mmCIF file of N, CA and C in Angstrom:
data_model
loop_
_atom_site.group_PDB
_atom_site.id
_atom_site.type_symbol
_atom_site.label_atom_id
_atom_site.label_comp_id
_atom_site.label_asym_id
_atom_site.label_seq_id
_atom_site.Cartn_x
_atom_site.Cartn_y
_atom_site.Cartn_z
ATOM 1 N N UNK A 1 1.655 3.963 9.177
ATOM 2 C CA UNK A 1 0.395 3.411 9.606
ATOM 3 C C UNK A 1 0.366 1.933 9.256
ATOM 4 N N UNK A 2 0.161 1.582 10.283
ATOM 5 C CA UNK A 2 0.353 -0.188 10.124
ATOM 6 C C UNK A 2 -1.045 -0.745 9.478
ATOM 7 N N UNK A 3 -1.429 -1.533 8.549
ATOM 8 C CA UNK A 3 -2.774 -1.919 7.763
ATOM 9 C C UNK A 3 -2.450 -3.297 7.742
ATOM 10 N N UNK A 4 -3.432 -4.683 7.905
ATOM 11 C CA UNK A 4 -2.988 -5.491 7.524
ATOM 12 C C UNK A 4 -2.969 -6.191 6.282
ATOM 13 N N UNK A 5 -2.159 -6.503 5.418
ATOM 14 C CA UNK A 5 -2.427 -6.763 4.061
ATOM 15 C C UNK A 5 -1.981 -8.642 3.938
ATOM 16 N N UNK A 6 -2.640 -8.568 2.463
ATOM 17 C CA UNK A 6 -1.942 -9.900 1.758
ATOM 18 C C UNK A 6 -0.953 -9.616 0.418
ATOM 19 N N UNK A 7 -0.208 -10.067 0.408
ATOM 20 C CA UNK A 7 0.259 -10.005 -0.808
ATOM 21 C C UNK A 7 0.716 -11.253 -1.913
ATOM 22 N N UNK A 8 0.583 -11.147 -3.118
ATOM 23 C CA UNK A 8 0.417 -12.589 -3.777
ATOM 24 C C UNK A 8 1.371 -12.121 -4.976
ATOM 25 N N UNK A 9 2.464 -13.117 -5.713
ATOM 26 C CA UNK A 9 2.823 -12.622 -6.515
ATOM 27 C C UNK A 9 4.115 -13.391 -6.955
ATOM 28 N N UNK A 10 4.794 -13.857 -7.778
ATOM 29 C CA UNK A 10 6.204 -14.587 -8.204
ATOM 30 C C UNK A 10 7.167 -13.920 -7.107
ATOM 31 N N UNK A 11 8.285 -15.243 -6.829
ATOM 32 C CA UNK A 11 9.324 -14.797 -6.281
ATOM 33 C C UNK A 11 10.472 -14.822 -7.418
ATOM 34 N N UNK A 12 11.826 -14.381 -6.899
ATOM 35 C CA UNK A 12 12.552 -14.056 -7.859
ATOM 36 C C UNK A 12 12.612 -15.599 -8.518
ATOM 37 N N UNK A 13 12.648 -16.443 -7.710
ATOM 38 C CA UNK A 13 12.865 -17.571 -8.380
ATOM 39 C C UNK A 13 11.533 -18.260 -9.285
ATOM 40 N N UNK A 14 10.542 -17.402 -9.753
ATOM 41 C CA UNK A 14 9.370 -17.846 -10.332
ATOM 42 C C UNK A 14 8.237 -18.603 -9.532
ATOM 43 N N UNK A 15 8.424 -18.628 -8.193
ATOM 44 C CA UNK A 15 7.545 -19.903 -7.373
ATOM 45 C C UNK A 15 6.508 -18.482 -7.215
ATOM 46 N N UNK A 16 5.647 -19.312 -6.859
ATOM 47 C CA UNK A 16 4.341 -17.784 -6.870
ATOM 48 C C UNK A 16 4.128 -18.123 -4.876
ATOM 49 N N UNK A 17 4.052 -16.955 -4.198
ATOM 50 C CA UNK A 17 3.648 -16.738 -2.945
ATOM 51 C C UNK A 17 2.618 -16.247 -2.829
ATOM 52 N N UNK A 18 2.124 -16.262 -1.582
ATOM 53 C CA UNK A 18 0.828 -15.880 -0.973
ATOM 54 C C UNK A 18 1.710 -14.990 0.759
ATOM 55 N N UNK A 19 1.197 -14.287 0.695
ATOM 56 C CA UNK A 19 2.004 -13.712 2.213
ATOM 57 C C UNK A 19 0.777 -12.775 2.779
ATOM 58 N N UNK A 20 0.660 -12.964 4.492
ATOM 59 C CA UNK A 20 0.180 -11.731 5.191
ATOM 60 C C UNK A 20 1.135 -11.490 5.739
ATOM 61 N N UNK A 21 0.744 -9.487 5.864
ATOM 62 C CA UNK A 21 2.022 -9.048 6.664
ATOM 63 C C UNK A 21 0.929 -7.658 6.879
ATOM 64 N N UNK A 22 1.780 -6.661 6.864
ATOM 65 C CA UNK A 22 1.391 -5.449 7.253
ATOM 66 C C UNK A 22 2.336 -4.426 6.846
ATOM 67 N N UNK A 23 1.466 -3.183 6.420
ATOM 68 C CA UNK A 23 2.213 -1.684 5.868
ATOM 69 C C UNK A 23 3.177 -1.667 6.780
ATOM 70 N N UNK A 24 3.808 -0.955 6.522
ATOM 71 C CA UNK A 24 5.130 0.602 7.470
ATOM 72 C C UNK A 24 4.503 1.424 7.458
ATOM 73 N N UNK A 25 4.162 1.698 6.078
ATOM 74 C CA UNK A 25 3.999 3.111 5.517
ATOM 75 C C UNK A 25 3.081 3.215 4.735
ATOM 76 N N UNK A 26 1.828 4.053 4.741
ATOM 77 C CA UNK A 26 1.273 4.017 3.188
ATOM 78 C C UNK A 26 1.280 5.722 2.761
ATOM 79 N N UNK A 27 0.468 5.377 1.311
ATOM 80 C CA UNK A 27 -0.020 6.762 0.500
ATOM 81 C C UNK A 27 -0.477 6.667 -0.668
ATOM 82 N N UNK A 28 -0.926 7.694 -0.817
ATOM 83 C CA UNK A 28 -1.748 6.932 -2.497
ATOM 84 C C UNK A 28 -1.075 7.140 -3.341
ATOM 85 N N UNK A 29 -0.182 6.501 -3.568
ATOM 86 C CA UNK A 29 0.241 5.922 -4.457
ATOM 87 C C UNK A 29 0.945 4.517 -4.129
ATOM 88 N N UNK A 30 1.220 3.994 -2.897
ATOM 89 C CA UNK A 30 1.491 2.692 -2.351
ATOM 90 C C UNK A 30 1.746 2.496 -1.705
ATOM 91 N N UNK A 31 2.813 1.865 -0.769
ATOM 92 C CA UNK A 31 3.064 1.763 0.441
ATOM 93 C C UNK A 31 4.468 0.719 0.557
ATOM 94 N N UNK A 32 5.188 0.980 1.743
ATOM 95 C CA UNK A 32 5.887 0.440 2.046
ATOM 96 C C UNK A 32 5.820 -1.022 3.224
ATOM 97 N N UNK A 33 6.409 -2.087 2.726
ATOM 98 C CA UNK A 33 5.859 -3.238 4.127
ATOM 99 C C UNK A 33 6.879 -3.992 3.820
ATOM 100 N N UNK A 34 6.917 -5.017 4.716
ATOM 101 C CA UNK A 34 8.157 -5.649 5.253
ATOM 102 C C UNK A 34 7.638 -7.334 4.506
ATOM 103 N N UNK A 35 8.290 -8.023 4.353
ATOM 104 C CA UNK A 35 8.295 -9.137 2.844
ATOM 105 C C UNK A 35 8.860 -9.700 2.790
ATOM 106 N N UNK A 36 8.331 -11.333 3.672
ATOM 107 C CA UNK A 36 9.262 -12.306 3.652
ATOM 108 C C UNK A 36 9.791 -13.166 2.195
ATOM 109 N N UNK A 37 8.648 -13.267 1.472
ATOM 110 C CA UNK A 37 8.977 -13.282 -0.158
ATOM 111 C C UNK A 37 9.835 -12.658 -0.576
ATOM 112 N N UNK A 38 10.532 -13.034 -1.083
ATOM 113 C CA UNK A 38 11.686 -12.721 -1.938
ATOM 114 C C UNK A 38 11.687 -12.282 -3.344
ATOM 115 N N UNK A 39 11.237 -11.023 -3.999
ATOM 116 C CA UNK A 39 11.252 -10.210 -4.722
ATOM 117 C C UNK A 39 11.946 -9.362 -5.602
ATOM 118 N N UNK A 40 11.774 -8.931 -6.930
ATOM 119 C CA UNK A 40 13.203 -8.019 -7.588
ATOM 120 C C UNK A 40 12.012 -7.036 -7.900
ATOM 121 N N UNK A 41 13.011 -6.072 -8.050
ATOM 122 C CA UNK A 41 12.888 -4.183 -8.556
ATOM 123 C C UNK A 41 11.566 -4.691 -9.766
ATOM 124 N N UNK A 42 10.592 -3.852 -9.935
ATOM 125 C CA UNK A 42 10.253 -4.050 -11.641
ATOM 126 C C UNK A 42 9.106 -5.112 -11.225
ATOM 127 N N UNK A 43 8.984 -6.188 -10.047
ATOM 128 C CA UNK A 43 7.741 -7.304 -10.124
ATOM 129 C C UNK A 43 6.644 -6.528 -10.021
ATOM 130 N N UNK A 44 5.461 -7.656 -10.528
ATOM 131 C CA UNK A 44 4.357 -6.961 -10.257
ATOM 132 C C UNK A 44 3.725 -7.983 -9.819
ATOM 133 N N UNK A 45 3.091 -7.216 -8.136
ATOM 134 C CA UNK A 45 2.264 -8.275 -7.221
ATOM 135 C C UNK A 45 1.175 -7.700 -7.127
ATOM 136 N N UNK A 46 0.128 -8.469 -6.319
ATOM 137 C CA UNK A 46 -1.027 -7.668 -5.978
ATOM 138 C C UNK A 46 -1.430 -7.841 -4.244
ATOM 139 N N UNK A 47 -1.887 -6.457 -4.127
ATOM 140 C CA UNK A 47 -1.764 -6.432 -2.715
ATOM 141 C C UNK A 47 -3.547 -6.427 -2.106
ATOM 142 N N UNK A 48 -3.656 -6.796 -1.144
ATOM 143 C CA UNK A 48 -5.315 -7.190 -0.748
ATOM 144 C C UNK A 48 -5.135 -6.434 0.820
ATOM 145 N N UNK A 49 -6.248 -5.003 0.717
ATOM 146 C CA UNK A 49 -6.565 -4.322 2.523
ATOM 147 C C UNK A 49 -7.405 -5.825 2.472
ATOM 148 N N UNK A 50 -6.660 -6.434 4.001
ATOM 149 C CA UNK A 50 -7.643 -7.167 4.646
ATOM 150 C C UNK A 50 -8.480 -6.966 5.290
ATOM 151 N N UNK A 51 -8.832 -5.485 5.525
ATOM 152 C CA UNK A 51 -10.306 -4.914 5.983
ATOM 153 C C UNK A 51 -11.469 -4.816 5.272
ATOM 154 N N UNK A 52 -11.639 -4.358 3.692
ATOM 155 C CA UNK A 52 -12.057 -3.957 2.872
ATOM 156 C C UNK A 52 -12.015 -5.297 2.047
ATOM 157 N N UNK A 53 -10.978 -5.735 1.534
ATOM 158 C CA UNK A 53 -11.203 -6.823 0.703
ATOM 159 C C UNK A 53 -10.761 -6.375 -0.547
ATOM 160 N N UNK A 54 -10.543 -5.244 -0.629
ATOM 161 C CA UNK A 54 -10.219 -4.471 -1.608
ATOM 162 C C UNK A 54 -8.344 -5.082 -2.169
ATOM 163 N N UNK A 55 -8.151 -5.245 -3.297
ATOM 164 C CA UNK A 55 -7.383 -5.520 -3.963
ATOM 165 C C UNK A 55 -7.008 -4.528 -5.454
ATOM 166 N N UNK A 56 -5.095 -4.617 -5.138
ATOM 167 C CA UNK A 56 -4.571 -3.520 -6.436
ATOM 168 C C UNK A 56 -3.398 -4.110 -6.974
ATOM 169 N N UNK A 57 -3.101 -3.918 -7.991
ATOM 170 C CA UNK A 57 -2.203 -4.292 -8.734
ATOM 171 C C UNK A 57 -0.999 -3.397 -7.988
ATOM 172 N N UNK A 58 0.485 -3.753 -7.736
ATOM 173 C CA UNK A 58 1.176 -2.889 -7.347
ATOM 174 C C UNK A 58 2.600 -3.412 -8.510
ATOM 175 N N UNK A 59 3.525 -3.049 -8.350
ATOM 176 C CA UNK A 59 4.976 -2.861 -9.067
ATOM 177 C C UNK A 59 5.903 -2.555 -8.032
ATOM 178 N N UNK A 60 7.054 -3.275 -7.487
ATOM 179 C CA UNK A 60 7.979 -3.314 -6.720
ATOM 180 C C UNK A 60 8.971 -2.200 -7.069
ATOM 181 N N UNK A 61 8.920 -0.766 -6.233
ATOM 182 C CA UNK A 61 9.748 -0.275 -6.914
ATOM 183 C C UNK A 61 10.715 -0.215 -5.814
ATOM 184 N N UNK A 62 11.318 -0.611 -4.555
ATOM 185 C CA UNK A 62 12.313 -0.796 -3.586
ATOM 186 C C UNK A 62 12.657 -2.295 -3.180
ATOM 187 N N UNK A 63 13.771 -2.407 -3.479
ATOM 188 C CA UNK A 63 13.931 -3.821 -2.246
ATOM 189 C C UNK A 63 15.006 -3.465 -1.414
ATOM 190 N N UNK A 64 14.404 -3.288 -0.102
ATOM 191 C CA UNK A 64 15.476 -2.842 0.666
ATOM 192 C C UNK A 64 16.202 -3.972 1.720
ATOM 193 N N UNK A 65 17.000 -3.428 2.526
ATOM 194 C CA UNK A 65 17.605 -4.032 3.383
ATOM 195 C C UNK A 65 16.813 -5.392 4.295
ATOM 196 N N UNK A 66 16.882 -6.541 4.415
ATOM 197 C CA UNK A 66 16.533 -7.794 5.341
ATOM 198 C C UNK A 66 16.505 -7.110 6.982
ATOM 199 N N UNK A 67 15.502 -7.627 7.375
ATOM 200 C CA UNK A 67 15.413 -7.060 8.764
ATOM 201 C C UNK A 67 14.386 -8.477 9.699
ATOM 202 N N UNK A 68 15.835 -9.349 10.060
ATOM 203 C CA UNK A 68 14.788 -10.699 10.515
ATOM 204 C C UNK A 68 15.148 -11.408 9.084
ATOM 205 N N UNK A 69 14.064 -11.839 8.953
ATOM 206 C CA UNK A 69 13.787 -12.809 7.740
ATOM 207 C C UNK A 69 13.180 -12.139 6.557
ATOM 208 N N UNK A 70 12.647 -10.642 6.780
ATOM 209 C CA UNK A 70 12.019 -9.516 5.889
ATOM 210 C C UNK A 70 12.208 -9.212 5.477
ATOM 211 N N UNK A 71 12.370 -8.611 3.866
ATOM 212 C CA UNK A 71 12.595 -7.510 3.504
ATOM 213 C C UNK A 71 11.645 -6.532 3.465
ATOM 214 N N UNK A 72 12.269 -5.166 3.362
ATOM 215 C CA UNK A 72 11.760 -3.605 3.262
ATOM 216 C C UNK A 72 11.580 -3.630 1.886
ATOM 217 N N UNK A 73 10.083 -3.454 1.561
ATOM 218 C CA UNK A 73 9.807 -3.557 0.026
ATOM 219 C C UNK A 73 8.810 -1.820 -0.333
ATOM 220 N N UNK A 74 9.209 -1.609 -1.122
ATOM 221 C CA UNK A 74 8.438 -0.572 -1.623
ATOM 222 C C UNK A 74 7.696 -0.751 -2.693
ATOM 223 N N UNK A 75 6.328 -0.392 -2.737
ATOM 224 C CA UNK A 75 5.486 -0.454 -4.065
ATOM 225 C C UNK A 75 4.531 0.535 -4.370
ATOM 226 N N UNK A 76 4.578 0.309 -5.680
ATOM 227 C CA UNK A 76 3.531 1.732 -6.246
ATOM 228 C C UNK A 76 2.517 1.319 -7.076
ATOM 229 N N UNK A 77 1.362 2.268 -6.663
ATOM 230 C CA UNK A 77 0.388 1.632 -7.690
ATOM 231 C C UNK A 77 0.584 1.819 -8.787
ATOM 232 N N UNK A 78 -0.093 1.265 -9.511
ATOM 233 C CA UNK A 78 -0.637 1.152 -11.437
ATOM 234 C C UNK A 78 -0.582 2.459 -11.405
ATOM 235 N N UNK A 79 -1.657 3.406 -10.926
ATOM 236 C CA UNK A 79 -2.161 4.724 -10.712
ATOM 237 C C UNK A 79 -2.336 5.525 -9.250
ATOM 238 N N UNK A 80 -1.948 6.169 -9.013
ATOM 239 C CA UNK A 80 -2.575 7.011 -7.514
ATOM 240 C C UNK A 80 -3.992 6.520 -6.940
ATOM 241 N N UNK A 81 -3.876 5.748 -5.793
ATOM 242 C CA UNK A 81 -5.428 5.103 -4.931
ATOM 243 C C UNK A 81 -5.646 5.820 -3.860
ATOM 244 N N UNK A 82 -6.113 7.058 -3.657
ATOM 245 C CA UNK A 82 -6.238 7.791 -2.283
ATOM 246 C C UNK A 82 -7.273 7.283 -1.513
ATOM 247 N N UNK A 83 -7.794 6.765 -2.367
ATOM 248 C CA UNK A 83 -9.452 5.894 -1.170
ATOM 249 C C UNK A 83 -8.511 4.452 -0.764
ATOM 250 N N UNK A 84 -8.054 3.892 -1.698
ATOM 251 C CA UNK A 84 -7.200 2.592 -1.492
ATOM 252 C C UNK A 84 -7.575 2.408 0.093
ATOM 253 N N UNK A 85 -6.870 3.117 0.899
ATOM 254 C CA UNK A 85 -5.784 2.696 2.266
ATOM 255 C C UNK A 85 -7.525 3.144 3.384
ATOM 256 N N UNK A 86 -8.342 4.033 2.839
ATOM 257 C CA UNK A 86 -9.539 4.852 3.753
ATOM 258 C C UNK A 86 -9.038 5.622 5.007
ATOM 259 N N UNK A 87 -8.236 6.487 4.192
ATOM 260 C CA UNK A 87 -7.492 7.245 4.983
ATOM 261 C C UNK A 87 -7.601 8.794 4.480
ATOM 262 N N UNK A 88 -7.869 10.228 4.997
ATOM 263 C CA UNK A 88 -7.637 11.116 4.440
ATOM 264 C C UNK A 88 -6.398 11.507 4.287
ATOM 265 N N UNK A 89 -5.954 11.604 3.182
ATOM 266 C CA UNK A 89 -4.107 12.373 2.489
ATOM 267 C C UNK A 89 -4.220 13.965 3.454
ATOM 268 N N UNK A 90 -3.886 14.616 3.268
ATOM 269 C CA UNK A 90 -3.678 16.112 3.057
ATOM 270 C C UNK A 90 -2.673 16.057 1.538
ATOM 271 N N UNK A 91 -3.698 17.633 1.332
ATOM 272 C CA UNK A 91 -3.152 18.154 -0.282
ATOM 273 C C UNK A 91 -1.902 17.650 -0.700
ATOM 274 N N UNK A 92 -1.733 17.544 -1.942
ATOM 275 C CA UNK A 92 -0.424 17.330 -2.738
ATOM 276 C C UNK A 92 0.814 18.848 -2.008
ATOM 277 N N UNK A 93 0.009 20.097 -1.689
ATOM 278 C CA UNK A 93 0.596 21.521 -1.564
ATOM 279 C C UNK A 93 0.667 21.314 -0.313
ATOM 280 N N UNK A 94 0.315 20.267 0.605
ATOM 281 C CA UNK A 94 0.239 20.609 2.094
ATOM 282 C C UNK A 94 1.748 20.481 2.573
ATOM 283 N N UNK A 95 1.743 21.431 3.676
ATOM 284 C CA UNK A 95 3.107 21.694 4.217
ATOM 285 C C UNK A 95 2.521 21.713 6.163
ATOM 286 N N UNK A 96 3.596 21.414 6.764
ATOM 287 C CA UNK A 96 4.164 22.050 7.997
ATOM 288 C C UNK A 96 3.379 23.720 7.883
ATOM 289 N N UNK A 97 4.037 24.234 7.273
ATOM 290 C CA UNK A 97 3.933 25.745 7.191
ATOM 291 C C UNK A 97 2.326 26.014 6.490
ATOM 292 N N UNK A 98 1.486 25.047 6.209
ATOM 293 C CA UNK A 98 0.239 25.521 5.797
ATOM 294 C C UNK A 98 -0.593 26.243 6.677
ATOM 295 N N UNK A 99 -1.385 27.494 6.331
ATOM 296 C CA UNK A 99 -2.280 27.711 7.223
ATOM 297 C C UNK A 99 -3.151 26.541 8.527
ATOM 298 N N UNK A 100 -3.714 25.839 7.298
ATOM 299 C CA UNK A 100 -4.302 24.611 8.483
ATOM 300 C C UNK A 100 -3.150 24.180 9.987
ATOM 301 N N UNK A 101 -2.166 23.741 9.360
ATOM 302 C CA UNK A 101 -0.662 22.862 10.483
ATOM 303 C C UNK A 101 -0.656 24.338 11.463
ATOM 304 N N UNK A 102 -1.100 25.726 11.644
ATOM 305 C CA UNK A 102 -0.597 26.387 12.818
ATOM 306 C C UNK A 102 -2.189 26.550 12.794
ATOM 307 N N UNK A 103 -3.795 26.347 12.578
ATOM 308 C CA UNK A 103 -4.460 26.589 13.508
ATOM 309 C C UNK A 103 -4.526 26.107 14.918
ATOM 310 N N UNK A 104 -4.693 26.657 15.489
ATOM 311 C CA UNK A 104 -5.476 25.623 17.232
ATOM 312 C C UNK A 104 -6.522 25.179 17.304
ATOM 313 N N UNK A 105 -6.439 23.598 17.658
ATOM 314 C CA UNK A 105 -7.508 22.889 17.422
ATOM 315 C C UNK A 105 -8.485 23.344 18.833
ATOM 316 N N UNK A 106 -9.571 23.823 18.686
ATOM 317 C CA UNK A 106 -10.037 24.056 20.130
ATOM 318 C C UNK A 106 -10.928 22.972 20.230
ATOM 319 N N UNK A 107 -11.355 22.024 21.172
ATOM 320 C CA UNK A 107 -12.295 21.015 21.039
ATOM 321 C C UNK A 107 -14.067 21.648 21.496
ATOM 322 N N UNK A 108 -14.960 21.315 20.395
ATOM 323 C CA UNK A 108 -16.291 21.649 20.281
ATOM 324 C C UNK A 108 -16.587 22.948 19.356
ATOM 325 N N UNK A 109 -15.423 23.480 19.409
ATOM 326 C CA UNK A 109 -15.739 25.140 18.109
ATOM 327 C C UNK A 109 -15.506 24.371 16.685
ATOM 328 N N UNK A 110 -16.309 24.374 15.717
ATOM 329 C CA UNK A 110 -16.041 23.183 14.951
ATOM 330 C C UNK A 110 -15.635 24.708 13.863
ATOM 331 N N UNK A 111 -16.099 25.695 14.457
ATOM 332 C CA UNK A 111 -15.504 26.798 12.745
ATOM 333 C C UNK A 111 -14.073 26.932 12.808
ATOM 334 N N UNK A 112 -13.487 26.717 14.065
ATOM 335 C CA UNK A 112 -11.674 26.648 14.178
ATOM 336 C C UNK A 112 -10.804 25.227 13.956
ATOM 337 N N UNK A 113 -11.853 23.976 13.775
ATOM 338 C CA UNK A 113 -10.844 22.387 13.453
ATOM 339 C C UNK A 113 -10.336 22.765 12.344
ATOM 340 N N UNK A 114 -9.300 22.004 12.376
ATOM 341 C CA UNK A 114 -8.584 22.129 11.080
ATOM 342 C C UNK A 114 -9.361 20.852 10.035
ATOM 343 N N UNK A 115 -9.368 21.328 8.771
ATOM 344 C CA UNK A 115 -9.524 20.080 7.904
ATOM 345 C C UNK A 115 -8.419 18.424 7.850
ATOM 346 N N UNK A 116 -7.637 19.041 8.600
ATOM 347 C CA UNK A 116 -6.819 18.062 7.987
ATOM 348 C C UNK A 116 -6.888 16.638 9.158
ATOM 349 N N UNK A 117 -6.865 15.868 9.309
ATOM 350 C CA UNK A 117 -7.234 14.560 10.390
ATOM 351 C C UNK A 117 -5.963 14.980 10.907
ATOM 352 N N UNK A 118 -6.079 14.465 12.745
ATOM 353 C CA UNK A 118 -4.800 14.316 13.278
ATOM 354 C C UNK A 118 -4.786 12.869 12.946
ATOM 355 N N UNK A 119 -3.396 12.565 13.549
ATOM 356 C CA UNK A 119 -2.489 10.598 13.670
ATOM 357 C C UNK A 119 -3.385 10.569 14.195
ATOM 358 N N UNK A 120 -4.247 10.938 15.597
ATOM 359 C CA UNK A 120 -5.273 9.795 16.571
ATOM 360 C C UNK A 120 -6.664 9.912 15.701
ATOM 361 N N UNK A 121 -7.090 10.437 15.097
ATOM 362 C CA UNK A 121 -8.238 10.058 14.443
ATOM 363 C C UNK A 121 -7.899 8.742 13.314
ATOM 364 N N UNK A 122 -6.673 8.659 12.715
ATOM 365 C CA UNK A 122 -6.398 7.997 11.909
ATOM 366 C C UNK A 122 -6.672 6.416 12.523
ATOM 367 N N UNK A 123 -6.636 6.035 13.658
ATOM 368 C CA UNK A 123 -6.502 5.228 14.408
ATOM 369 C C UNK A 123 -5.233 4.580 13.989
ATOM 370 N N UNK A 124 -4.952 2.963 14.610
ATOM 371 C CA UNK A 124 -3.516 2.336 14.219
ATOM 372 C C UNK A 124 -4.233 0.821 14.873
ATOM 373 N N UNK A 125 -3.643 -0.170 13.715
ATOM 374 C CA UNK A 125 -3.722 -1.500 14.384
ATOM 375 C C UNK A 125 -3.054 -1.878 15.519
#
């Protein structure tokens, strides 16, 4: 789910950045996004939803492969933020194979929706 963020924080070389970019990936516990800043394993930046305004401390725990001028960065929060992203998770136990994942969604019988949000309710930037 693409979100647009800021992120602020030392580069490896100590210069401090300011960057917008946008998730890959999120979850509560952090998210993955692409990072023209230049970063090591172990930093700690802070990341800002530019919807919300809302700001978290995060910890670099991936630096992956350059893609462009980007890197693939992974980060985790301080603590688990499930409101963070304003997104509903499904359970820590949720599976494919959960009761909910094989009901049929019928549209207007609201005693047969499943709890769980589809991708299109989630919307996408």
């Amino acid at each position: 789910m693409r979100v647009p963020i800021r992120v602020r924080g030392d580069d490896v070389g100590g210069l401090s950045f300011d960057e917008e970019t946008e998730t890959l990936a999120i979850n509560a516990h952090g998210a993955f996004i692409l990072l023209q800043g230049r970063v090591s394993r172990g930093a700690q930046i802070t990341l800002k939803h530019n919807r919300t305004g809302e700001e978290q401390e995060c910890r670099v725990l991936l630096v992956g492969p350059l893609i462009g001028n980007k890197a693939e960065i992974g980060l985790e929060f301080s603590s688990p933020r499930p409101h963070f992203w304003r997104v509903c998770f499904p359970p820590e136990d949720w599976t494919p194979k959960s009761l909910e994942a094989r009901k049929p969604v019928i549209p207007g019988n609201e005693k047969e929706k499943s709890s769980v949000p589809s991708a299109g309710l989630l919307g996408k930037s």
